[in-house]
Coordinates of C-alpha atoms in Angstrom, one line a residue:
X1 CA 72.9 97.1 80.4
X2 CA 69.4 96.1 79.5
X3 CA 69.0 97.3 75.6
X4 CA 66.3 99.1 77.0
X5 CA 68.2 101.6 79.4
X6 CA 70.7 101.4 76.9
X7 CA 68.3 102.8 74.1
X8 CA 66.9 105.9 76.6
X9 CA 70.5 106.5 76.8
X10 CA 71.4 106.0 73.1
X11 CA 68.7 108.9 73.0
X12 CA 69.7 111.3 75.6
X13 CA 72.6 114.0 74.1
X14 CA 75.6 112.4 75.9
X15 CA 77.8 114.2 78.5
X16 CA 80.4 116.6 76.7
X17 CA 83.4 114.8 76.8
X18 CA 85.9 117.0 78.5
X19 CA 88.8 115.3 80.0
X20 CA 87.8 115.1 83.4
X21 CA 85.3 111.9 83.0
X22 CA 85.0 109.0 80.7
X23 CA 81.6 108.3 78.9
X24 CA 80.4 105.2 76.9
X25 CA 80.2 105.3 73.3
X26 CA 82.8 107.4 71.8
X27 CA 84.9 105.1 69.8
X28 CA 88.4 107.1 70.3
X29 CA 87.4 107.3 73.8
X30 CA 86.6 103.1 74.0
X31 CA 90.1 102.2 75.7
X32 CA 90.1 104.4 78.7
X33 CA 85.9 103.4 79.0
X34 CA 86.9 99.8 79.3
X35 CA 89.8 100.3 81.4
X36 CA 87.5 102.0 84.2
X37 CA 84.6 99.4 82.6
X38 CA 86.7 96.6 84.5
X39 CA 86.3 97.8 88.0
X40 CA 82.8 97.6 88.1
X41 CA 82.0 94.3 86.4
X42 CA 84.8 92.3 88.7
X43 CA 83.3 93.5 91.8
X44 CA 80.1 93.9 90.9
X45 CA 79.5 90.6 92.9
X46 CA 80.6 92.9 96.0
X47 CA 77.5 95.1 95.6
X48 CA 74.5 91.9 95.2
X49 CA 71.5 92.3 97.0
X50 CA 73.3 95.6 99.2
X51 CA 72.6 99.5 99.7
X52 CA 75.1 101.1 97.4
X53 CA 76.1 104.3 97.0
X54 CA 78.6 105.5 94.0
X55 CA 80.4 108.7 95.2
X56 CA 81.6 110.9 92.2
X57 CA 78.9 109.1 89.6
X58 CA 79.7 111.0 87.0
X59 CA 77.8 110.0 83.6
X60 CA 76.0 107.3 85.4
X61 CA 76.6 103.8 83.1
X62 CA 79.0 102.5 86.1
X63 CA 75.7 103.2 88.9
X64 CA 73.3 101.7 86.4
X65 CA 75.4 98.1 86.1
X66 CA 75.4 98.5 89.7
X67 CA 72.0 99.0 89.9
X68 CA 71.2 95.8 88.1
X69 CA 72.6 93.6 91.0
X70 CA 71.7 95.8 94.2
X71 CA 68.8 96.4 96.4
X72 CA 69.8 100.1 96.0
X73 CA 72.0 102.4 94.5
X74 CA 72.2 105.9 95.0
X75 CA 74.3 108.6 92.7
X76 CA 76.3 111.1 94.2
X77 CA 77.8 114.1 91.8
X78 CA 78.7 117.8 92.6
X79 CA 78.0 118.2 88.5
X80 CA 74.4 119.7 88.1
X81 CA 75.0 118.3 84.5
X82 CA 75.7 115.0 85.1
X83 CA 72.9 114.4 87.9
X84 CA 70.0 115.3 85.5
X85 CA 72.0 113.4 82.7
X86 CA 71.9 110.4 85.3
X87 CA 68.4 110.9 86.3
X88 CA 67.0 111.2 82.5
X89 CA 69.3 108.1 81.6
X90 CA 69.4 105.8 84.4
X91 CA 66.1 105.8 86.2
X92 CA 67.3 102.4 88.3
X93 CA 69.5 105.2 90.1
X94 CA 68.5 108.1 93.5
X95 CA 70.4 110.7 91.7
X96 CA 71.7 113.3 94.5
X97 CA 74.1 116.2 94.3
X98 CA 76.1 116.6 96.3
X99 CA 79.6 117.3 98.2
X100 CA 82.0 114.4 98.3
X101 CA 83.5 116.4 101.5
X102 CA 80.3 116.2 102.6
X103 CA 78.6 112.9 102.1
X104 CA 75.0 114.0 102.3
X105 CA 73.9 110.6 103.9
X106 CA 72.6 109.3 107.5
X107 CA 76.1 107.7 109.8
X108 CA 75.8 103.4 108.7
X109 CA 73.5 103.8 105.9
X110 CA 74.8 101.9 103.3
X111 CA 76.5 99.2 102.7
X112 CA 78.7 99.5 100.2
X113 CA 80.7 103.2 98.5
X114 CA 81.6 102.9 95.1
X115 CA 84.6 104.9 94.5
X116 CA 86.0 104.6 90.9
X117 CA 88.4 107.0 89.1
X118 CA 87.3 109.5 91.6
X119 CA 89.8 110.2 94.5
X120 CA 92.1 112.1 92.4
X121 CA 90.0 114.7 91.7
X122 CA 89.4 115.7 95.0
X123 CA 91.2 118.4 97.3
X124 CA 90.7 116.6 100.9
X125 CA 91.2 113.1 99.7
X126 CA 91.5 112.2 103.7
X127 CA 88.0 114.2 104.3
X128 CA 86.3 112.5 101.7
X129 CA 87.6 108.8 103.6
X130 CA 86.8 110.2 106.8
X131 CA 83.0 110.5 105.6
X132 CA 83.2 107.3 103.6
X133 CA 83.8 105.5 106.6
X134 CA 80.8 107.7 108.6
X135 CA 78.3 106.1 106.4
X136 CA 79.4 102.6 106.0
X137 CA 77.9 100.0 108.4
X138 CA 80.0 98.0 110.3
X139 CA 81.4 95.6 108.1
X140 CA 80.6 97.6 104.9
X141 CA 83.0 97.8 102.0
X142 CA 84.9 101.1 100.2
X143 CA 85.7 99.8 96.7
X144 CA 87.6 102.2 95.2
X145 CA 90.2 102.8 92.6
X146 CA 92.2 105.2 91.1
X147 CA 95.7 105.9 88.6
X148 CA 98.5 104.6 89.4
X149 CA 100.9 107.6 89.6
X150 CA 104.0 105.6 89.0
X151 CA 102.8 105.1 85.7
X152 CA 100.0 107.3 84.9
X153 CA 102.8 110.2 85.3
X154 CA 106.1 108.4 85.6
X155 CA 108.5 110.6 87.3
X156 CA 106.4 113.7 88.1
X157 CA 105.0 115.5 91.8
X158 CA 102.3 117.2 89.8
X159 CA 99.6 114.7 88.1
X160 CA 99.4 114.8 84.0
X161 CA 96.0 115.5 84.0
X162 CA 95.3 118.9 85.2
X163 CA 92.1 117.7 86.4
X164 CA 93.5 115.7 88.9
X165 CA 94.6 117.1 92.1
X166 CA 96.5 114.3 93.7
X167 CA 97.5 110.7 92.5
X168 CA 98.5 107.9 94.4
X169 CA 100.9 105.4 94.4
X170 CA 99.7 101.9 96.4
X171 CA 101.3 102.5 99.6
X172 CA 100.0 106.8 99.7
X173 CA 96.6 104.6 99.3
X174 CA 96.7 102.4 101.6
X175 CA 98.0 104.9 103.8
X176 CA 95.3 106.9 103.2
X177 CA 92.8 104.1 103.8
X178 CA 94.2 102.9 107.5
X179 CA 94.6 106.5 109.0
X180 CA 91.0 106.8 107.7
X181 CA 90.2 104.4 110.1
X182 CA 89.6 100.8 107.0
X183 CA 91.2 97.6 107.6
X184 CA 92.5 97.0 103.6
X185 CA 91.1 93.7 102.5
X186 CA 92.5 93.9 98.9
X187 CA 95.3 96.7 97.5
X188 CA 95.8 95.2 93.8
X189 CA 95.9 96.8 90.7
X190 CA 94.8 96.5 86.8
X191 CA 96.9 95.3 84.1
X192 CA 96.9 94.7 79.5
X193 CA 95.6 91.6 78.9
X194 CA 97.4 89.5 76.1
X195 CA 95.4 91.2 73.9
X196 CA 96.0 95.0 74.6
X197 CA 99.8 93.4 75.7
X198 CA 99.8 92.8 71.8
X199 CA 98.7 96.5 71.0
X200 CA 101.2 98.9 72.7
X201 CA 104.0 96.1 71.1
X202 CA 102.3 97.1 67.6
X203 CA 101.8 100.4 68.4
X204 CA 106.0 101.2 69.2
X205 CA 105.7 100.4 72.8
X206 CA 102.7 102.0 74.1
X207 CA 98.9 102.0 72.6
X208 CA 98.3 104.4 75.4
X209 CA 101.0 107.1 73.9
X210 CA 100.0 106.3 70.7
X211 CA 96.4 107.5 71.6
X212 CA 98.0 110.6 73.7
X213 CA 100.6 111.3 70.5
X214 CA 97.4 112.0 67.9
X215 CA 95.2 114.0 70.7
X216 CA 98.1 116.4 70.9
X217 CA 98.6 116.7 67.4
X218 CA 95.1 117.5 66.9
X219 CA 95.4 115.6 63.8
X220 CA 92.7 112.5 62.6
X221 CA 93.6 109.1 64.1
X222 CA 94.8 106.8 61.8
X223 CA 92.4 104.7 60.7
X224 CA 94.5 101.2 62.1
X225 CA 94.2 103.1 65.0
X226 CA 90.8 104.5 65.4
X227 CA 89.7 100.3 65.0
X228 CA 92.2 99.0 67.2
X229 CA 91.0 101.1 70.1
X230 CA 87.8 100.9 69.3
X231 CA 88.0 97.1 69.9
X232 CA 89.3 97.1 73.1
X233 CA 87.0 95.2 75.3
X234 CA 86.8 94.8 79.4
X235 CA 87.9 91.5 79.1
X236 CA 91.0 92.6 77.3
X237 CA 92.0 94.1 81.0
X238 CA 93.5 92.0 83.8
X239 CA 92.4 92.6 87.5
X240 CA 93.4 89.9 90.1
X241 CA 91.1 90.2 93.7
X242 CA 93.3 88.0 95.6
X243 CA 93.0 89.2 99.2
X244 CA 96.3 90.9 99.8
X245 CA 99.5 88.5 102.0
X246 CA 101.9 90.9 101.6
X247 CA 102.9 92.9 99.2
X248 CA 102.6 91.9 95.4
X249 CA 105.8 93.3 93.5
X250 CA 103.5 93.3 90.2
X251 CA 101.1 96.2 92.0
X252 CA 103.9 99.2 91.5
X253 CA 103.5 98.4 87.2
X254 CA 99.6 98.2 87.6
X255 CA 97.6 100.7 85.2
X256 CA 94.9 101.7 87.7
X257 CA 95.3 100.7 91.8
X258 CA 92.4 98.6 93.4
X259 CA 91.4 98.4 96.5
X260 CA 88.5 96.5 98.7
X261 CA 88.4 98.4 102.0
X262 CA 86.3 97.3 105.1
X263 CA 85.4 99.4 108.2
X264 CA 85.8 97.1 111.1

């Protein structure tokens, strides 16, 4: 993000932190923000020089990152306040308001669809993926990430997050993509790197659980926990984007699933 755009965004009223989306610039939210940001950072090269739709662009920080390398970036979100925020904060993004189940774009009109941490919020995931296939040009790519159900809501049939309708494991996400008509080129996952693994050890086995416990208790965070969370960097997460060749057993232990799917 350029300093000029960052300064403009900082001067605006931030979107409220509701639990439905992550937003930048909040120290207590920094772990989740950086964990989401790694997918953008590692997949930016897939967007270089191309026409990109971010379906479910939220606060807009990701679409803004993409606008630094893409020929054109279209953002789409259902929430009117998010649409207005992106238009004001990130002028490099062409922002639309619309339903992800009926993408307001022509057939074959984009090269890449980005959908990070969104599909788990949708009621009709299969319909959304069919729409992604429709708006992509032949050979176009869908870049998608979503929480890994196995580690995000372990042992549960229903999501822990009240804003999630259905969470997926890697096999379920692959099945949805193939049924929609995609070829899955990469199916991988986000993991803690050494620095966050060290924080896991420091905080009783899980820096995630330490944050959730304090948030549920409604009490101020210990100063050292707040400092540790605020210091997490995007590069403290690992994401291997090697093409899928058989089943990687590490994927079931991943935090978030990341897939690259291609329209034939």
